[in-house]
Short mmCIF file of C-alpha atoms in Angstrom, two decimals:
data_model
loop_
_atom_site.label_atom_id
_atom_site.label_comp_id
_atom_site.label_asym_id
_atom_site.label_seq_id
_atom_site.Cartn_x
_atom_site.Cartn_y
_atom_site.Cartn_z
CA UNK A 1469 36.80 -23.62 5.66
CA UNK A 1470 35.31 -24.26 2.12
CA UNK A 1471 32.03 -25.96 1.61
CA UNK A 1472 31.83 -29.63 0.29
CA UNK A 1473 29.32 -31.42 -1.66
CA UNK A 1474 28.50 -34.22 0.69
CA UNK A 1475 29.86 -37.33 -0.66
CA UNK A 1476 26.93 -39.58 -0.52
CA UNK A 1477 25.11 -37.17 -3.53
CA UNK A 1478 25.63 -38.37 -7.17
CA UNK A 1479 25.15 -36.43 -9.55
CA UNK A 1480 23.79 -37.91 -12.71
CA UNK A 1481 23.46 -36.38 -16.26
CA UNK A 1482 21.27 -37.02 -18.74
CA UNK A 1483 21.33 -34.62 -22.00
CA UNK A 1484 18.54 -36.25 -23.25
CA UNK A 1485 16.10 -34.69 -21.01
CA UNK A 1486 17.57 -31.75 -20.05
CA UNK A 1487 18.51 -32.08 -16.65
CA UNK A 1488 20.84 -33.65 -14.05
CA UNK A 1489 19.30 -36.57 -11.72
CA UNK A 1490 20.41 -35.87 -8.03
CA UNK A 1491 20.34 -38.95 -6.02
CA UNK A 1492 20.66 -39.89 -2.24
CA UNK A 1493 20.03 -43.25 -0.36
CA UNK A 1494 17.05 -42.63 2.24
CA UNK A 1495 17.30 -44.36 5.68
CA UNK A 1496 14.93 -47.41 4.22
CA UNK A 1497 17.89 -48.13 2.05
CA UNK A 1498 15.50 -46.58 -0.95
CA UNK A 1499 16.81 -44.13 -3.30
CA UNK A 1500 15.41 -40.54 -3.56
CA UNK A 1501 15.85 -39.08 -6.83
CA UNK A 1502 14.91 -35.41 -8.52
CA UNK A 1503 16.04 -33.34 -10.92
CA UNK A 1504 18.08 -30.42 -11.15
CA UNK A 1505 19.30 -27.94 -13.86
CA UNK A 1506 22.71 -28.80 -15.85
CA UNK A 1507 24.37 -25.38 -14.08
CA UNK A 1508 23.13 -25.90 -10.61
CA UNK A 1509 24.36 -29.16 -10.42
CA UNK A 1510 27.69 -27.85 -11.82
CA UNK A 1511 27.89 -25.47 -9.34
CA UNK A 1512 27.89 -27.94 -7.11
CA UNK A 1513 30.42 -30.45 -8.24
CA UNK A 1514 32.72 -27.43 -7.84
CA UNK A 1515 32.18 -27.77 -4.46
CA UNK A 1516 34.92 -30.43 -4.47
CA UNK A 1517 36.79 -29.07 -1.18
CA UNK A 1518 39.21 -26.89 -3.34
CA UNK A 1519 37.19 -24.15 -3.93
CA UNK A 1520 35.35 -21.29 -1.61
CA UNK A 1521 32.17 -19.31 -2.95
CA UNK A 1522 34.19 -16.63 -4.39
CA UNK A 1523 36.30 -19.03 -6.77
CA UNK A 1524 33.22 -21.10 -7.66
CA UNK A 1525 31.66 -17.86 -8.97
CA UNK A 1526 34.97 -16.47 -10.91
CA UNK A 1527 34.64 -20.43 -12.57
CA UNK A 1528 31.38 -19.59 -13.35
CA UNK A 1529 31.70 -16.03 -14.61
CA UNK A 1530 33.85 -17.42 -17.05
CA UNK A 1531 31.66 -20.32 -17.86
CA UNK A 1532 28.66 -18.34 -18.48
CA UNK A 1533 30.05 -15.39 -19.87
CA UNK A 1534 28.52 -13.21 -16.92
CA UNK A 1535 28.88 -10.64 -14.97
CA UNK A 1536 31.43 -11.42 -11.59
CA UNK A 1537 28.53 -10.20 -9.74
CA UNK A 1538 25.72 -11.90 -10.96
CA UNK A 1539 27.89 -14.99 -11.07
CA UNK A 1540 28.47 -14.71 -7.39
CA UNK A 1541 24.76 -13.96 -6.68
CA UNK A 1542 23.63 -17.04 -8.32
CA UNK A 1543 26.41 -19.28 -6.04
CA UNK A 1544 24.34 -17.75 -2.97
CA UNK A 1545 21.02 -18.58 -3.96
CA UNK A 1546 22.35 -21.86 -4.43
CA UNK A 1547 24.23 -22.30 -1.10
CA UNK A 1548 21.55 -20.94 0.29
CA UNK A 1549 18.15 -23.44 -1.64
CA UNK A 1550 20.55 -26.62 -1.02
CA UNK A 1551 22.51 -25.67 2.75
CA UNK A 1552 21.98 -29.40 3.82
CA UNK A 1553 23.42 -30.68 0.11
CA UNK A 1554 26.99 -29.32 2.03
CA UNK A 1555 29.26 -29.46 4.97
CA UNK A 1556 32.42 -27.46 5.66
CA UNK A 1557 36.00 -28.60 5.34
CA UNK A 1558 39.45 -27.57 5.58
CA UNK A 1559 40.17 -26.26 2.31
CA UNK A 1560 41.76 -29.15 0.11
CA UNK A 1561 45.25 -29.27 -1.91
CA UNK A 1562 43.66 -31.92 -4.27
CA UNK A 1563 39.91 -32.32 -5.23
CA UNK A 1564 37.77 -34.32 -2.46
CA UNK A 1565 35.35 -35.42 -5.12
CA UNK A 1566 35.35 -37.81 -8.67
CA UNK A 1567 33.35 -35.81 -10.49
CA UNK A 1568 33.36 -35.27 -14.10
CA UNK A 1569 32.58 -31.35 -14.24
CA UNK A 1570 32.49 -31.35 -18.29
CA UNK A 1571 29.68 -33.92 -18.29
CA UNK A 1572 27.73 -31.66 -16.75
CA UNK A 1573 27.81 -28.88 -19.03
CA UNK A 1574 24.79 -29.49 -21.80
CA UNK A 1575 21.93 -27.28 -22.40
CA UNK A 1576 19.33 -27.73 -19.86
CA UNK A 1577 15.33 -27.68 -19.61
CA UNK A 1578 14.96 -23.93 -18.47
CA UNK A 1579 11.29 -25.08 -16.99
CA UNK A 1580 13.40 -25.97 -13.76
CA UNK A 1581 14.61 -22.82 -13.20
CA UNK A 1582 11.62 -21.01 -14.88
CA UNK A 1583 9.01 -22.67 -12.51
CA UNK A 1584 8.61 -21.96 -9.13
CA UNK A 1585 7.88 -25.78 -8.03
CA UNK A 1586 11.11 -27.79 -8.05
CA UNK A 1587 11.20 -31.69 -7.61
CA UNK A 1588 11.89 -31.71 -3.90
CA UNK A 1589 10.32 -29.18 -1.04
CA UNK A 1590 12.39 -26.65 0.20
CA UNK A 1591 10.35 -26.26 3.45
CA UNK A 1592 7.86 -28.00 5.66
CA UNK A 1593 4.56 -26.47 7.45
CA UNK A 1594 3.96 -28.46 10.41
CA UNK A 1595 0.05 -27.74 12.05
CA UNK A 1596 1.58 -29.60 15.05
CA UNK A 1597 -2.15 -29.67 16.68
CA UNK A 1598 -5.35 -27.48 15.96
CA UNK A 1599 -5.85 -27.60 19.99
CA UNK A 1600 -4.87 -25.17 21.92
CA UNK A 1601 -4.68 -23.28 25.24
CA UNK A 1602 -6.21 -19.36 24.25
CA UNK A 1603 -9.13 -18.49 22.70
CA UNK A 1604 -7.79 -16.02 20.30
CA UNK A 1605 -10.64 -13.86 18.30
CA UNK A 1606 -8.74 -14.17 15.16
CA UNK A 1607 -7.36 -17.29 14.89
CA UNK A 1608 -7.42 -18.78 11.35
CA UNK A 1609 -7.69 -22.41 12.47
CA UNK A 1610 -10.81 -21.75 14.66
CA UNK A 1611 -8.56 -23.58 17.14
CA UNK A 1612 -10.03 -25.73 20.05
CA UNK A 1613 -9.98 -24.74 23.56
CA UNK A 1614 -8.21 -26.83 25.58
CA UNK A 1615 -7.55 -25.66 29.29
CA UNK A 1616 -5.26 -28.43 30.73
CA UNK A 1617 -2.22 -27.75 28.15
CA UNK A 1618 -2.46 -31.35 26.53
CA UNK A 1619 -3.22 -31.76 22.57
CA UNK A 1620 -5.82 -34.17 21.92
CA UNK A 1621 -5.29 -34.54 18.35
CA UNK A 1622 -2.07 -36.07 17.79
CA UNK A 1623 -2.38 -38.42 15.44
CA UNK A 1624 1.09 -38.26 13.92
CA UNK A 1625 3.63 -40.68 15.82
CA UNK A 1626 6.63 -40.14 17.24
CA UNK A 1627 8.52 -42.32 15.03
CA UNK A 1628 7.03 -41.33 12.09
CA UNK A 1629 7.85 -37.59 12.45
CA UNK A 1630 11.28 -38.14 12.92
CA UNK A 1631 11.77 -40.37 9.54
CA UNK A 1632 9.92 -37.89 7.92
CA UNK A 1633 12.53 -35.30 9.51
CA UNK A 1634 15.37 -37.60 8.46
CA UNK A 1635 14.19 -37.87 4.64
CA UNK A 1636 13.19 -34.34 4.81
CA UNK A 1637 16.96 -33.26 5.67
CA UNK A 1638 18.26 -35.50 3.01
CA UNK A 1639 15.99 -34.04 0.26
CA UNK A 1640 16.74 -31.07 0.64
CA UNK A 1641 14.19 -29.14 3.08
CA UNK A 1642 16.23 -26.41 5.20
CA UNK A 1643 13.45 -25.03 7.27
CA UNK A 1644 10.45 -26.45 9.56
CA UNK A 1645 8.05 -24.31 10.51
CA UNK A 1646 5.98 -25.35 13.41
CA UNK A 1647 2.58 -23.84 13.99
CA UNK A 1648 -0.97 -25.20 15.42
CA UNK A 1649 -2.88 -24.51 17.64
CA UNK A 1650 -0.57 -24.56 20.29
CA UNK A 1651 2.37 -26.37 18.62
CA UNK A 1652 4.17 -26.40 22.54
CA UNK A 1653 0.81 -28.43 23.29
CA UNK A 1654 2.22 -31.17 21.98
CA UNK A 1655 4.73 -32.38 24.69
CA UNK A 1656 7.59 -34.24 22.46
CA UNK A 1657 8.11 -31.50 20.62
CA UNK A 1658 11.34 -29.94 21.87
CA UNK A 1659 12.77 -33.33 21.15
CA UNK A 1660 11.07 -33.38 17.57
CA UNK A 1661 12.74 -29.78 17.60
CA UNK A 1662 15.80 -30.93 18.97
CA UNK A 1663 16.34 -33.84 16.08
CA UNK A 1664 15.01 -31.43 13.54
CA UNK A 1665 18.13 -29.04 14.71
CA UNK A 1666 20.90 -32.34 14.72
CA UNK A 1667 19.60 -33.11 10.89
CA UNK A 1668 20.51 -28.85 10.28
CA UNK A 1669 17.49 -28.36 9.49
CA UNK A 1670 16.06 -24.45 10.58
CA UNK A 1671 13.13 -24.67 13.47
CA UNK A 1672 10.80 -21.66 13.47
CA UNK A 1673 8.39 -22.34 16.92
CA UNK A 1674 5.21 -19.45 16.90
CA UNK A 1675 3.75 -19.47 20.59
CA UNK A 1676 2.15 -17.85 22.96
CA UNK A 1677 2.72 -20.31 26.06
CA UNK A 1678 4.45 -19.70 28.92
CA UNK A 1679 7.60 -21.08 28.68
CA UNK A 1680 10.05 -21.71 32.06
CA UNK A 1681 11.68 -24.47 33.76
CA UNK A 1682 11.26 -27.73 32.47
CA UNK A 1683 10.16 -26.82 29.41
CA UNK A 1684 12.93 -24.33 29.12
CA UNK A 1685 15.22 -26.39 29.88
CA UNK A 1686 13.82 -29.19 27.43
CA UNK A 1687 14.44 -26.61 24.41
CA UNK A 1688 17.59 -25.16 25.14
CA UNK A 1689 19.02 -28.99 25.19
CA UNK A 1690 17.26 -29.48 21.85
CA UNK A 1691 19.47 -26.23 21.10
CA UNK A 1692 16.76 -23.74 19.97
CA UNK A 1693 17.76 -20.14 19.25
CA UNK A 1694 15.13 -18.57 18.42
CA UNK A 1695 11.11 -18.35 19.45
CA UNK A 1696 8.38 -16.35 18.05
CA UNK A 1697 5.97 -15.09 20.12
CA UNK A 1698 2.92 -13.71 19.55
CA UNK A 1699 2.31 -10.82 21.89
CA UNK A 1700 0.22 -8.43 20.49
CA UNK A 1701 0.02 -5.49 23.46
CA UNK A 1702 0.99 -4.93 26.77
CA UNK A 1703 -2.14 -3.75 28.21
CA UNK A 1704 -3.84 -6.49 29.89
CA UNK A 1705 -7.08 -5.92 29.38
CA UNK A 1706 -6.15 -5.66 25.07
CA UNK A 1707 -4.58 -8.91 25.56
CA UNK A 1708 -7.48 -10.34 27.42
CA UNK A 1709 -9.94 -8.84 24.78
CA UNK A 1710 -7.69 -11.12 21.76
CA UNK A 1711 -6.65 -13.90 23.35
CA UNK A 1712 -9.46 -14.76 25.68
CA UNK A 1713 -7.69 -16.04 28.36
CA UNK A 1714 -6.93 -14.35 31.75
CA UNK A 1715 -2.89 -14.30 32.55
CA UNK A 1716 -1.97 -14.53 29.04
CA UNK A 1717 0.12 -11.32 28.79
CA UNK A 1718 1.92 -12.20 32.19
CA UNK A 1719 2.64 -15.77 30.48
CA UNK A 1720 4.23 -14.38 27.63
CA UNK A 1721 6.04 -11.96 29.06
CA UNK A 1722 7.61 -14.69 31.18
CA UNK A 1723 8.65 -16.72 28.12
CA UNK A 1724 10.20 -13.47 26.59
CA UNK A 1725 12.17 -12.75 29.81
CA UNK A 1726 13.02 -16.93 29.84
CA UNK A 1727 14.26 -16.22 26.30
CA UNK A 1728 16.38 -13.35 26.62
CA UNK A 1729 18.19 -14.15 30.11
CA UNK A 1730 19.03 -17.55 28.59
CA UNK A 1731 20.29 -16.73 25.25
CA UNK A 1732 17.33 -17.74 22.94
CA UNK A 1733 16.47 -15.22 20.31
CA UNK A 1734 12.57 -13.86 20.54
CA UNK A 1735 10.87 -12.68 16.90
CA UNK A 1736 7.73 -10.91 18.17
CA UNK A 1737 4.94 -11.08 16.25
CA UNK A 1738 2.26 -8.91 17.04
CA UNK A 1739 -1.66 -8.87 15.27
CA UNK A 1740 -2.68 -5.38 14.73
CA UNK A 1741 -5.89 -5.09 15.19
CA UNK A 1742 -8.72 -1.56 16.04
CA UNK A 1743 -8.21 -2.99 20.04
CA UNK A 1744 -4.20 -2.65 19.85
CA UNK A 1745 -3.07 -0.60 17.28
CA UNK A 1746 -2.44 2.45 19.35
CA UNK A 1747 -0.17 0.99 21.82
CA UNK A 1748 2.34 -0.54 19.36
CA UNK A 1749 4.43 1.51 20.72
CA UNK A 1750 4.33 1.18 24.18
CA UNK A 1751 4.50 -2.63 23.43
CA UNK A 1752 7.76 -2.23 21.18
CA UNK A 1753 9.42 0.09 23.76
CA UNK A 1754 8.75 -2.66 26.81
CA UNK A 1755 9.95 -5.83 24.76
CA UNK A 1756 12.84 -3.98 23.53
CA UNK A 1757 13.92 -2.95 26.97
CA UNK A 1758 13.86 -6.83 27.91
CA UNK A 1759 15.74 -7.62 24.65
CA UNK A 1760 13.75 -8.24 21.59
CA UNK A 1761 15.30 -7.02 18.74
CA UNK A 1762 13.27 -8.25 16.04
CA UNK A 1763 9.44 -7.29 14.97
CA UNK A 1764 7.01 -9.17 12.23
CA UNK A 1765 3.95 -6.78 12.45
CA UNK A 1766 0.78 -8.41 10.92
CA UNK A 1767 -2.58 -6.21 10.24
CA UNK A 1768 -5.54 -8.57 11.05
CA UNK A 1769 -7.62 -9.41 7.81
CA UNK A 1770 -10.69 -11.75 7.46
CA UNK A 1771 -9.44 -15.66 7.46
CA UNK A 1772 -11.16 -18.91 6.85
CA UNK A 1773 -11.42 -19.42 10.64
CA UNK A 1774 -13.04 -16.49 13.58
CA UNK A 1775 -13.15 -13.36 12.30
CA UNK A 1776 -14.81 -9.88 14.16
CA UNK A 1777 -15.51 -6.96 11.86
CA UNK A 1778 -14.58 -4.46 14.69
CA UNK A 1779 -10.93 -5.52 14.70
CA UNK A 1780 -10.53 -4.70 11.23
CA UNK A 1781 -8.64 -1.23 10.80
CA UNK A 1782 -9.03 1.32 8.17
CA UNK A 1783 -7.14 2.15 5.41
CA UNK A 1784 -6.75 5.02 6.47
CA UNK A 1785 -4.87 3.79 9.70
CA UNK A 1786 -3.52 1.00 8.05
CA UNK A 1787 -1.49 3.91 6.40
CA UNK A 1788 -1.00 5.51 9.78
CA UNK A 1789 0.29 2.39 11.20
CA UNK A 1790 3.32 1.84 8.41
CA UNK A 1791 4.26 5.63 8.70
CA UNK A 1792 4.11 4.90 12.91
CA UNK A 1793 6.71 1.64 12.27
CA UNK A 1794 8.90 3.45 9.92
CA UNK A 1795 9.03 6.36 12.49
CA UNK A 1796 9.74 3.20 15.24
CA UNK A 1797 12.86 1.99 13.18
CA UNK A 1798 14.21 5.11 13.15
CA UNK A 1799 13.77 5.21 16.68
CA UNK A 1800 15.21 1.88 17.11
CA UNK A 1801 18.24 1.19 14.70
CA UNK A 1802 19.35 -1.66 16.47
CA UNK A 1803 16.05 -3.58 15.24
CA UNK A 1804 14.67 -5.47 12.55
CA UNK A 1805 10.98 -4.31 12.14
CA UNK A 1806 8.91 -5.68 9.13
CA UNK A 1807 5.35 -6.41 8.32
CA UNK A 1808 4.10 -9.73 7.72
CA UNK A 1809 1.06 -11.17 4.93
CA UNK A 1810 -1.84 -8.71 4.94
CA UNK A 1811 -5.05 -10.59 3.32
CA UNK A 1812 -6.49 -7.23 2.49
CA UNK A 1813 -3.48 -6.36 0.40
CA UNK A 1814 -3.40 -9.88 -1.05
CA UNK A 1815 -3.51 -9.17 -4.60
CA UNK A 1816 0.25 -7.04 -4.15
CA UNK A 1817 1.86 -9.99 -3.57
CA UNK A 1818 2.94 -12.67 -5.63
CA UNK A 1819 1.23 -15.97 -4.22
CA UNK A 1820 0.98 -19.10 -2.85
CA UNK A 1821 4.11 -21.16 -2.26
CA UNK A 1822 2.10 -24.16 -0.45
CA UNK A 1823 2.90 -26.82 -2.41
CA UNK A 1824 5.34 -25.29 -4.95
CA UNK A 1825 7.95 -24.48 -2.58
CA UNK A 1826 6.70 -25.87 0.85
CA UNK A 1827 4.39 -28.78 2.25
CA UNK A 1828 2.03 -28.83 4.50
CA UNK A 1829 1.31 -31.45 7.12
CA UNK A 1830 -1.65 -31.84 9.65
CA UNK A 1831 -1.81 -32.65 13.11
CA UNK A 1832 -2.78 -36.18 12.03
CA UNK A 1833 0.39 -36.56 9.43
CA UNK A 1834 -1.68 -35.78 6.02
CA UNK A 1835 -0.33 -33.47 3.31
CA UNK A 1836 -2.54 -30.79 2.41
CA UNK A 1837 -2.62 -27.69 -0.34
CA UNK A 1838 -3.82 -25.40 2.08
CA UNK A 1839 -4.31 -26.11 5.96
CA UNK A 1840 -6.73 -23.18 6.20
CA UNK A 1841 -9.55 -25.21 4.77
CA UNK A 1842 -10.85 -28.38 6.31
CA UNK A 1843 -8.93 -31.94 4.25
CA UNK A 1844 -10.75 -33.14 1.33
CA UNK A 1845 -10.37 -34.41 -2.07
CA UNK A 1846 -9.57 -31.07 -4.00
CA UNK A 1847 -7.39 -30.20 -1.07
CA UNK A 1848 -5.35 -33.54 0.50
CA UNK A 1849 -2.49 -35.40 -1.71
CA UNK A 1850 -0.91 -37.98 0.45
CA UNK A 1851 -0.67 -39.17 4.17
CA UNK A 1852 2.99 -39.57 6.07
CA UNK A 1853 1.85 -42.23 8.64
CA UNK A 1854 1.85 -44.42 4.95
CA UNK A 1855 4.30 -42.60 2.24
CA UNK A 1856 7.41 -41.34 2.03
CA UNK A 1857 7.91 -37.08 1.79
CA UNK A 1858 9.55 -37.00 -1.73
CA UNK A 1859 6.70 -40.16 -2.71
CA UNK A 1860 4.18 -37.49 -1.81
CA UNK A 1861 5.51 -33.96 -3.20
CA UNK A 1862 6.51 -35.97 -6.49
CA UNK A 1863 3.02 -37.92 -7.16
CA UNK A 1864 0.58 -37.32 -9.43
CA UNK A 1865 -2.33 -36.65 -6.57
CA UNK A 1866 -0.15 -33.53 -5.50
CA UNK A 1867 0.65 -32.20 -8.94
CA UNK A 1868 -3.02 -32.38 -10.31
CA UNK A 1869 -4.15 -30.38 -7.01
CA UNK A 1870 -1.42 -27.92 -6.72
CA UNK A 1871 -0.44 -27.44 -11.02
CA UNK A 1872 -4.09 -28.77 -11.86
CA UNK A 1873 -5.08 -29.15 -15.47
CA UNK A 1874 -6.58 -26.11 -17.47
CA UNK A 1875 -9.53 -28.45 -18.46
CA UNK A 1876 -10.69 -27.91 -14.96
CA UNK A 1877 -11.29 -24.31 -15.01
CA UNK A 1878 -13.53 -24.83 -18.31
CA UNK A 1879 -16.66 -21.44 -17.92
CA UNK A 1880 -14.21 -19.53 -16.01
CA UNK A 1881 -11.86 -16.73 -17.35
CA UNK A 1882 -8.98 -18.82 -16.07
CA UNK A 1883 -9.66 -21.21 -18.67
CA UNK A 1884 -8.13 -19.22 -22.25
CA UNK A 1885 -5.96 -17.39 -19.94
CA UNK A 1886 -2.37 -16.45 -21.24
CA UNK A 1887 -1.17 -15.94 -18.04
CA UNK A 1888 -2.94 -20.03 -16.69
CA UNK A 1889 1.29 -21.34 -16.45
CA UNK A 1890 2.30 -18.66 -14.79
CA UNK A 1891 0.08 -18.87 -11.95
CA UNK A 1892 0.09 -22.46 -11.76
CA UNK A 1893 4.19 -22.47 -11.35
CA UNK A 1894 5.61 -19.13 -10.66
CA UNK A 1895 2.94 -17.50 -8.36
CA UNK A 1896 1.37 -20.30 -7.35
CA UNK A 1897 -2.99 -20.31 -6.26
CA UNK A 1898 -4.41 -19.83 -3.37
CA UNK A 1899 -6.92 -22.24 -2.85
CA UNK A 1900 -8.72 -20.81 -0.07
CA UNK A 1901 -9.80 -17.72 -1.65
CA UNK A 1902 -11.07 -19.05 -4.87
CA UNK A 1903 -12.96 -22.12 -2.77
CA UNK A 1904 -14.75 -19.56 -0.52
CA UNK A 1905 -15.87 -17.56 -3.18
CA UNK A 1906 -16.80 -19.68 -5.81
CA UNK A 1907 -17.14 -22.76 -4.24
CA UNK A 1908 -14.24 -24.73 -5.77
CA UNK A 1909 -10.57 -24.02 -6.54
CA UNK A 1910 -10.55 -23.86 -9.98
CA UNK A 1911 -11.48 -20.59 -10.30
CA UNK A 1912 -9.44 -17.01 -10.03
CA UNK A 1913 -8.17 -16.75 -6.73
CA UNK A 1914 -6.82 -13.51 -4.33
CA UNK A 1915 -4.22 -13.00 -6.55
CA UNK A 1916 -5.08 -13.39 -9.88
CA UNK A 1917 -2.65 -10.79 -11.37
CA UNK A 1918 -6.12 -9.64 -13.94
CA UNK A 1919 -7.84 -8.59 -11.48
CA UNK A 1920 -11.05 -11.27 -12.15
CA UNK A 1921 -11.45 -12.57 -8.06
CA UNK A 1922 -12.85 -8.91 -7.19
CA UNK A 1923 -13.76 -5.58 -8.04
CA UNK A 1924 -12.90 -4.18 -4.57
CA UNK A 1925 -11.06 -5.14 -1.83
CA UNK A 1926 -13.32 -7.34 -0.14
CA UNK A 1927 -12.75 -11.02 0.33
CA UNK A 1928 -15.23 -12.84 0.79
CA UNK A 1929 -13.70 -16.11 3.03
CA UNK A 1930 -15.69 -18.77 4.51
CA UNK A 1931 -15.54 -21.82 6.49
CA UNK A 1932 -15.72 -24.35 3.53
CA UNK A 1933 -15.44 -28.41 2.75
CA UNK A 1934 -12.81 -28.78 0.00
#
């Protein structure tokens, strides 16, 4: 089996500008249209049903004039960014596809590979509700209580989600990651789920419900294969101290045992925090005897949302607790361990992808820069219950909040900075840090590779209005 470009794509040059217009008919009968780079959409066309990954890249090798390896490389990334631009075939005898593969060869604008915001979203970030059913200590969203198990904040219909799936899928986004609140609070969602899975696009569900019968059975018909849980100890009384909620460990535990018995993958993904840290451990030995064989260790920094001082750990057993995982992987080959974001080492990583690579949605269906501050002008850039998902990422709303104008940052250092491109489109801002501390989010922010947000390593996040 070889993978095809599906037929329905055109591919349309223009040497004029630099780049190659990719264009697909959306379910309205509309067209959706964005750019791509001369190679990349060369790459592509060879995708005709003749060829598998490893003659594509000897084509290209020869093309470019580079190295087999890097050549072979650059077909994964592809394959990879644009999985739903393909299907698999039976290898062909003759080419499946009437493409002209010279007319795509011209020098292209080198801003589309260059930038870290392409024309269409490669991912989605779905606050399914801000409700839910623990009271967790750290939660970012400052998420409402709500005993009975029932969202009260959907505000996003039914029919609605799934055209936004559908265009989603045909645009190019490969992964949806569902998160709240509660996102299981929100009782269509394994069949949301289940039509994100038919349109091949990649469900990642973070809980901590309890998850049996009905609604078992619900998600393994909408053919999920994986569930992320977020146990953080298996002392009770740890749990109890995080989450808030009595039975909470014994609920999760059941969903991990649901999970394993019937063949759905679990990703724990623990908070380390002063109350737990010294049984991660005991926790990983447990939920690898039940048959979890993946870990995503966060440490618990200050967010936008609750925060207690006392959970924070030192640095001096933060740098205990990555010696104590490494000595855990050796201890367990068979699994993947790996920390997650730390907010306190913030200024390591590279940045923000909201709104360069991926999009994020509210409970209520509105597109927002960052959904750990409250939705406001400097932070919201289009609503789904009224627009399309490309009509959104593509406007000019979205682009002045996310890529915003160096004019704005006039009296701040930002504003002669050489590096002002760079972090607009390669590392991307994070808005959160830069509103809490100055008050508005054109300013340096957490990662601001100079050093100007802070002189040590405190952040100071608040609650704020955008």
């Amino acid at each position: 089996m070889v993978p095809l470009l599906k037929q329905d794509i055109q591919l349309i040059p223009n040497q004029d500008e630099g780049v190659v217009s990719l264009a697909r008919q959306l379910p309205d009968g509309s067209s959706a249209t964005f750019r791509v780079h001369p190679i990349q959409a060369f790459i592509m066309a060879l995708f005709n049903g003749q060829n598998d990954e490893h003659k594509v890249a000897e084509i290209l090798s020869d093309v470019m004039n580079i190295e087999k390896l890097a050549a072979t490389e650059v077909v994964a990334k592809l394959l990879n960014r644009f999985s739903l631009f393909f299907t698999k075939v039976t290898r062909s005898e003759t080419p499946l596809l009437d493409i002209e593969l010279e007319a795509l060869l011209f020098e292209g604008d080198e801003s589309l590979i260059l930038s870290g915001r392409e024309d269409a979203p490669s991912a989605m970030i779905w606050v399914v509700t801000e409700d839910c059913n623990r009271k967790c200590k750290y939660c970012y969203k400052d998420a409402k209580y709500v005993a009975d198990g029932y969202a009260t904040d959907i505000a996003f219909p039914y029919e609605r989600v799934i055209k936004t799936i559908d265009e989603a899928a045909l645009i190019g986004v490969n992964r949806l990651i569902f998160t709240g609140g509660e996102p299981l609070m929100r009782h269509d969602l394994p069949e949301i789920i289940g039509h994100t899975i038919e349109q091949d696009i990649v469900p990642i569900v973070i809980t901590k419900m309890r998850v049996e019968g009905q609604l078992m059975t619900r998600l393994l018909k909408a053919g999920l294969e994986e569930l992320h849980v977020s146990l953080d100890s298996i002392d009770a009384n740890e749990v109890l101290e995080l989450v808030g909620v009595e039975g909470a460990l014994e609920d999760m535990l059941v969903t991990i045992k649901e999970c394993c018995e019937k063949g759905i993958k679990v990703i724990l993904r623990p908070v380390m925090t002063a109350i737990n840290v010294d049984n991660l451990g005991a926790l990983i030995e447990h939920t690898y005897a039940m048959g979890v064989r993946e870990f995503v260790i966060d440490v618990y920094g200050k967010t936008c949302g609750r925060h207690e001082p006392r959970f924070l750990l030192s640095n001096e057993r933060e740098a205990q607790l990555k010696e104590e995982v490494r000595a855990l992987q050796a201890a367990y080959p068979k699994a993947q361990m790996s920390f997650n974001f730390d907010m306190r080492d913030a200024t390591e990583v590279k940045g923000c992808m909201e709104g360069l690579k991926g999009i994020t949605v509210q409970p209520n269906g509105v597109c927002v820069k960052c959904e750990h501050i409250p939705a406001g002008p400097h932070n919201t850039f289009g609503d789904l219950n009224e627009s399309g998902l490309l009509e959104i990422w593509i406007s000019e709303k979205t682009k002045e909040i996310v890529v915003p104008s160096r004019k704005f940052f006039k009296g701040t250092s930002c504003y002669k900075c050489d590096l002002f491109r760079d972090c607009n489109y390669v590392r991307g801002r994070c808005t959160i840090s830069a509103k809490g501390k100055f008050g508005t989010i054109h300013a340096p922010d957490v990662y601001c590779p100079l050093g100007e947000f802070h002189a040590s390593r405190d952040i100071d996040v608040k609650i704020v209005t955008a």
